[in-house]
Short mmCIF file of C-alpha atoms in Angstrom, two decimals:
data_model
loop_
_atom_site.label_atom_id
_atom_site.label_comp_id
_atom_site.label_asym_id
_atom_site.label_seq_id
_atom_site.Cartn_x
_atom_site.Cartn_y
_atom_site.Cartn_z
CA UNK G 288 115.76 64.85 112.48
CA UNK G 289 113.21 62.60 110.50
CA UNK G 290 113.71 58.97 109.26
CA UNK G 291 113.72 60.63 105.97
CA UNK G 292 116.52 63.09 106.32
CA UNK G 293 118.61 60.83 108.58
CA UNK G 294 118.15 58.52 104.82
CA UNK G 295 119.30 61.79 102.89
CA UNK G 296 122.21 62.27 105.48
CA UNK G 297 123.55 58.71 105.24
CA UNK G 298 123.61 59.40 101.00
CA UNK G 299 125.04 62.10 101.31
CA UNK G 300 128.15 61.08 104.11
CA UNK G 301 129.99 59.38 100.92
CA UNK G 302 129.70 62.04 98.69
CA UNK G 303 130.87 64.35 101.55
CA UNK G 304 133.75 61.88 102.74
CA UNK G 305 135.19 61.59 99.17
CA UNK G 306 134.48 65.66 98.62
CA UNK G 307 136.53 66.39 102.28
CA UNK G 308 139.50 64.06 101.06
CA UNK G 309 139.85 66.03 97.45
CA UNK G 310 139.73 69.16 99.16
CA UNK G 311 142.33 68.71 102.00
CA UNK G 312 144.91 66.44 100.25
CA UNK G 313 101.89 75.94 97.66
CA UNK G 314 102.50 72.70 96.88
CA UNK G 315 104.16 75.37 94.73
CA UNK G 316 102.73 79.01 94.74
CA UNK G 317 100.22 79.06 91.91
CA UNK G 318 100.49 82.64 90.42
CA UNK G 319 97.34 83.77 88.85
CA UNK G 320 97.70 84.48 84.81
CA UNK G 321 98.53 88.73 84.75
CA UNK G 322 96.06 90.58 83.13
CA UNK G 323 95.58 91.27 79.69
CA UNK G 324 97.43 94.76 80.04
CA UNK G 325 100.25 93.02 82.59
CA UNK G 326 99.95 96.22 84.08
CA UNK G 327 100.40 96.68 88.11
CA UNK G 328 97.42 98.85 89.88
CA UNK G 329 98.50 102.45 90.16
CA UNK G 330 100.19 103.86 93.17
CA UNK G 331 97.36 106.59 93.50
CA UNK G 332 94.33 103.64 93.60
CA UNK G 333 96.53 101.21 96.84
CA UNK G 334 97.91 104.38 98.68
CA UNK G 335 94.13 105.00 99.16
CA UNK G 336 92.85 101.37 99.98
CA UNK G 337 92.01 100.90 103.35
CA UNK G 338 92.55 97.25 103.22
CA UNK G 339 95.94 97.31 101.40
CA UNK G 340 99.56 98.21 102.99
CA UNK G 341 101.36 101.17 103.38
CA UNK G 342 104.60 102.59 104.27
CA UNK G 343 107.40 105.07 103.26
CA UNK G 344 105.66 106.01 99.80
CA UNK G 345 104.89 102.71 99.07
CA UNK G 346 101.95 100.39 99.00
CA UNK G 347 100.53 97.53 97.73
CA UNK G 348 96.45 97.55 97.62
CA UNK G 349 93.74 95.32 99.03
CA UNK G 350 94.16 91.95 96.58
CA UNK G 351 97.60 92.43 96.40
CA UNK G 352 98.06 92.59 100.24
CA UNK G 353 95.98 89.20 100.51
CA UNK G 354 98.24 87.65 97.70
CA UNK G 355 101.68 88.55 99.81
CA UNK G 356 99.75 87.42 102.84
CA UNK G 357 98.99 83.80 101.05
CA UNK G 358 102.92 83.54 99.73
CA UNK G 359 103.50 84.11 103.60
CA UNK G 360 101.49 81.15 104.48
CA UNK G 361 103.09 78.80 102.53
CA UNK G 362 106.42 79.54 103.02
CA UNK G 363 105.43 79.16 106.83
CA UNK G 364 104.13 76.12 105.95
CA UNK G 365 107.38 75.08 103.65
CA UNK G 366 110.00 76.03 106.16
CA UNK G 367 110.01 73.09 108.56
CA UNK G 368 111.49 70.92 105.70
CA UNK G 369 113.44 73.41 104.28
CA UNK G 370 115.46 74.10 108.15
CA UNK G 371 115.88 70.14 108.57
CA UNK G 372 118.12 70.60 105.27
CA UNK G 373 119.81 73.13 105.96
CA UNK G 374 120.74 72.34 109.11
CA UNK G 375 122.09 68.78 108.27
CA UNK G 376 123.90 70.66 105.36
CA UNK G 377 125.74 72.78 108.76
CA UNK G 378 126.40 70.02 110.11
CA UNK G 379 128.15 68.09 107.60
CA UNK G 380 130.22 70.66 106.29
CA UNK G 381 130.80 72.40 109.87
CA UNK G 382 129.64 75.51 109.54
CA UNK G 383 127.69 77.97 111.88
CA UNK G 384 124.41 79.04 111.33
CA UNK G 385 123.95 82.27 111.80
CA UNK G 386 120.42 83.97 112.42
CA UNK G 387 118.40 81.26 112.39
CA UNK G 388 115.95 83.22 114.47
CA UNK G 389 115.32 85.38 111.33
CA UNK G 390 114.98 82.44 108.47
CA UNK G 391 111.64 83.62 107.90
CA UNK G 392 111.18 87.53 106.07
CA UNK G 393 108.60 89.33 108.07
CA UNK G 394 105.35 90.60 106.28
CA UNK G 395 106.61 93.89 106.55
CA UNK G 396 109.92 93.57 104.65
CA UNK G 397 108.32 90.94 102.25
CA UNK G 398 105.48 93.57 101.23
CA UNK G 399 107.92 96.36 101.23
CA UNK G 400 110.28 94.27 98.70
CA UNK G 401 107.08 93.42 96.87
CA UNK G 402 105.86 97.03 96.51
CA UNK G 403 109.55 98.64 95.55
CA UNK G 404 109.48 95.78 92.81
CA UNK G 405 106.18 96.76 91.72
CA UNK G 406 107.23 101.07 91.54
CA UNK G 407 110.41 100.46 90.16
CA UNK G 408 108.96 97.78 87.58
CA UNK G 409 105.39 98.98 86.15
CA UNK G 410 105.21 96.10 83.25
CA UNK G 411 105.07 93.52 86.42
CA UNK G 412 101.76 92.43 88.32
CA UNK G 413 102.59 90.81 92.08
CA UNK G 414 102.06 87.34 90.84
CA UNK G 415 105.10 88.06 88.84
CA UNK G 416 107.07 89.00 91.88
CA UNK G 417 106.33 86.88 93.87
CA UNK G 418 107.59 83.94 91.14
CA UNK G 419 110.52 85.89 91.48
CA UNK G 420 110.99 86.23 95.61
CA UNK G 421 113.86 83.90 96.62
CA UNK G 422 114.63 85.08 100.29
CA UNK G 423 111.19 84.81 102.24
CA UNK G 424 112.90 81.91 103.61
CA UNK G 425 116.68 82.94 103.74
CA UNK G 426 119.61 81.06 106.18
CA UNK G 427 123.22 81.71 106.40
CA UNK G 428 125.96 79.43 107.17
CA UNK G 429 129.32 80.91 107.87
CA UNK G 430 132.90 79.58 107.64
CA UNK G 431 136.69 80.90 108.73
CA UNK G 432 138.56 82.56 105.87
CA UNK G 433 140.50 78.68 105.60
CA UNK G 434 137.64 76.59 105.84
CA UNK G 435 135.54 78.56 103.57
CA UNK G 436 135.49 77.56 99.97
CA UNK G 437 135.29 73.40 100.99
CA UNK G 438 132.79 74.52 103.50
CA UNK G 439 130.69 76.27 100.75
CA UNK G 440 131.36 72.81 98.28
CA UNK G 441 130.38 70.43 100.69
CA UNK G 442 127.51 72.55 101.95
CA UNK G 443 125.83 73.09 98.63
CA UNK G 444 126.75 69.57 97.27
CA UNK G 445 124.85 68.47 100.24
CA UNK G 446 121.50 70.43 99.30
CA UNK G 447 121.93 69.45 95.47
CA UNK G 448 121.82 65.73 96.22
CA UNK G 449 119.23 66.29 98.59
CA UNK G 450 116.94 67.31 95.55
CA UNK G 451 116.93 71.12 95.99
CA UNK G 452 117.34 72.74 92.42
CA UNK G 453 119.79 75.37 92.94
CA UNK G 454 118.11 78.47 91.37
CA UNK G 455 120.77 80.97 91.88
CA UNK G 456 124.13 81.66 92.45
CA UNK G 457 125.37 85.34 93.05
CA UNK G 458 129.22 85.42 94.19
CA UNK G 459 130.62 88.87 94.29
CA UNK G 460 133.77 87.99 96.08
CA UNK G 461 135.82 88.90 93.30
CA UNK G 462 133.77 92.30 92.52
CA UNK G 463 133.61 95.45 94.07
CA UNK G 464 131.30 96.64 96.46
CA UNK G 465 129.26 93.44 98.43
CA UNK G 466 131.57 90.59 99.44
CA UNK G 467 129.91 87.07 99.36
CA UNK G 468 127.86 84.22 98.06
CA UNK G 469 123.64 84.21 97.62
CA UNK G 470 122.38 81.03 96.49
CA UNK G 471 118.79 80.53 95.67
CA UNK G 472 117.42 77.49 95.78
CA UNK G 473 113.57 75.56 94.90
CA UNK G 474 112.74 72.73 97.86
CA UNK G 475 111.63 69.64 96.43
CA UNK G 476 107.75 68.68 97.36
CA UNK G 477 106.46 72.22 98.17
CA UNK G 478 108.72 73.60 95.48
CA UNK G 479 109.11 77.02 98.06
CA UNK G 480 112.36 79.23 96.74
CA UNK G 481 114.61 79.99 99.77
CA UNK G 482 117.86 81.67 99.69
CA UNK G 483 121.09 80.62 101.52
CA UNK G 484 123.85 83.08 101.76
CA UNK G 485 127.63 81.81 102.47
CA UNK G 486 129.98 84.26 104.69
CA UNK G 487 133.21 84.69 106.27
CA UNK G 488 132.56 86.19 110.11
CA UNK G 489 134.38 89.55 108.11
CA UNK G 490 131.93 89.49 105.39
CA UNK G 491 128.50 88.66 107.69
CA UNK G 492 130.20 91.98 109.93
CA UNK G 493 129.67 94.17 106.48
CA UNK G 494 126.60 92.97 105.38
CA UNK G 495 125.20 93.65 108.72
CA UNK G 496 126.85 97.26 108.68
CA UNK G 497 125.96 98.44 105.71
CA UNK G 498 122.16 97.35 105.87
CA UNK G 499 120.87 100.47 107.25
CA UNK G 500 122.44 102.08 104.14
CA UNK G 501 120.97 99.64 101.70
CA UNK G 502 117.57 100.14 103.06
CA UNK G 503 118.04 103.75 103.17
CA UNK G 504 119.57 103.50 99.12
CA UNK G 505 116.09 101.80 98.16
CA UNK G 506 113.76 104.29 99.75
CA UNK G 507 112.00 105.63 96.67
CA UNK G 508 112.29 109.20 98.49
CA UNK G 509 116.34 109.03 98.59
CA UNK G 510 117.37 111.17 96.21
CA UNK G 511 120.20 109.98 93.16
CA UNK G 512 122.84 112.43 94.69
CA UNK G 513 122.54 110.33 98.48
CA UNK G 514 122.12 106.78 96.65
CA UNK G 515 125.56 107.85 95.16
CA UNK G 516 127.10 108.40 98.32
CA UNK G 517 125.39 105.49 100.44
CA UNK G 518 126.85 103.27 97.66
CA UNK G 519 130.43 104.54 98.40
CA UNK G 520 130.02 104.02 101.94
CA UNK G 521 129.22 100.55 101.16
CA UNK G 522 131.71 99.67 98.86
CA UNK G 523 134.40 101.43 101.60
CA UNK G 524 133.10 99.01 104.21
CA UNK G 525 133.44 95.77 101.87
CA UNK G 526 136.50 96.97 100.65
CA UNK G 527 138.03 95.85 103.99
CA UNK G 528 136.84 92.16 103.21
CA UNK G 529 139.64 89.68 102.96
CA UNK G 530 138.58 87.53 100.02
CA UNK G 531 139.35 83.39 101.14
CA UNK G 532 141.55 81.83 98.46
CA UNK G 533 139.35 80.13 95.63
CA UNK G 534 136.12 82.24 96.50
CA UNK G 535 135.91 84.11 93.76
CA UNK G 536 135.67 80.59 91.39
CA UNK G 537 133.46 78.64 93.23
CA UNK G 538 130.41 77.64 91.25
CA UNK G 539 127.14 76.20 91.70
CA UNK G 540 127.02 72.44 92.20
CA UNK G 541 127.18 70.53 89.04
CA UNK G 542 128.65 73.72 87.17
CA UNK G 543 132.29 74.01 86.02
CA UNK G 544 134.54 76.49 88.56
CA UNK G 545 134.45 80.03 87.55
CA UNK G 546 137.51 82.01 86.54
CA UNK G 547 138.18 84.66 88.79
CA UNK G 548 138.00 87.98 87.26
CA UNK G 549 141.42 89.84 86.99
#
């Protein structure tokens, strides 16, 4: 670890003392202005560019290609610094990281995600998207069902002093359908988005189960009457989820705790 984050680490060891003892007693990515109309090419003009990318009835067309390709780069370049947070956070709040291999989205799914963004939202351009992306760098740290909710605190605590703006904060545990917490969060310096998700063993099981069916749901060829029933198989799968006491309130650092929904 660098001088620099063992510095961050020390700062953060009181914080994460006191916070233990409560709970147990490019460069940023310079989008290009949309266009006048804010419209996104046609379908018909990328399916037919030889330079652009194409799969499963989608596609994204020559400039817009190069554009993913250069979000790609940087997020590359971002992700050393990112990891060295991240993994400190693990540490101090002793939690597992899971997938580490995979912390960086592969052009495929990134231009896929790009494209289905693009059909299902006509008034965007890919410069918008792309503002938007928050997993191309994604982790996830994972906790028993006792150890979760002060894992999650300390963890994210850790991140937030560190100077990452948190940027999002998705927790479902008290919904139905997908159990769990997204967090998105914008790295100080390059100012890359990344996304950290915080799971129970049970909950990383689901997510990994059901993916095929998400994928499948988002296919712009699956018809309404099979994204019905690929939801319900879902939600039947997550339904098995044991919810950790106090998941459903946790908040986003610096936030007041959540109510949980009745």
């Amino acid at each position: 670890m660098s001088t620099h984050h063992l510095g961050r680490t020390a700062a953060v060891l009181a914080a994460a003392l006191a916070l233990a003892t409560a709970t147990t007693g490019l460069t940023a990515y310079a989008a290009t202005p949309s266009d006048s109309t804010g419209k996104h090419a046609t379908a018909v003009r990328c399916a037919d560019d030889p330079d652009g990318w194409h799969r499963d009835g989608l596609c994204l067309d020559a400039t817009d290609n190069r554009k993913v390709d250069a979000y790609l780069a940087h997020a590359r370049a971002a992700e050393k610094e990112i990891s060295s947070d991240v993994k400190a956070a693990a540490i101090l709040s002793q939690a597992e990281l899971v997938g580490f291999d995979h912390r960086l989205k592969s052009p495929d799914s990134l231009k896929r995600k790009v494209a289905t963004d693009l059909k299902e939202h006509p008034e965007r351009n890919t410069d918008d998207v792309l503002a938007r992306l928050t997993d191309a760098v994604r982790y996830t740290l994972q906790w028993s069902d006792k150890d979760y909710v002060a894992g999650v605190t300390l963890a994210s605590k850790a991140l937030s002093i560190w100077d990452n703006d948190s940027t999002k904060w998705s927790n479902t545990w008290g919904r139905k359908g997908y159990k769990g917490l997204n967090t998105g969060w914008r790295a100080p310096g390059s100012r890359q988005l990344f996304e950290v998700q915080f799971h129970t063993p049970a909950s990383k099981y689901a997510q990994e189960e059901t993916h095929k069916l998400y994928e499948e749901q988002r296919l712009p060829s699956t018809s309404p009457e099979r994204k019905k029933e690929l939801q319900e198989q879902q939600d039947a799968i997550f339904a098995s989820v044991p919810v950790p006491d106090g998941a459903p309130a946790l908040a986003a650092p610096g936030r007041p705790a959540l109510t949980p929904a009745a």
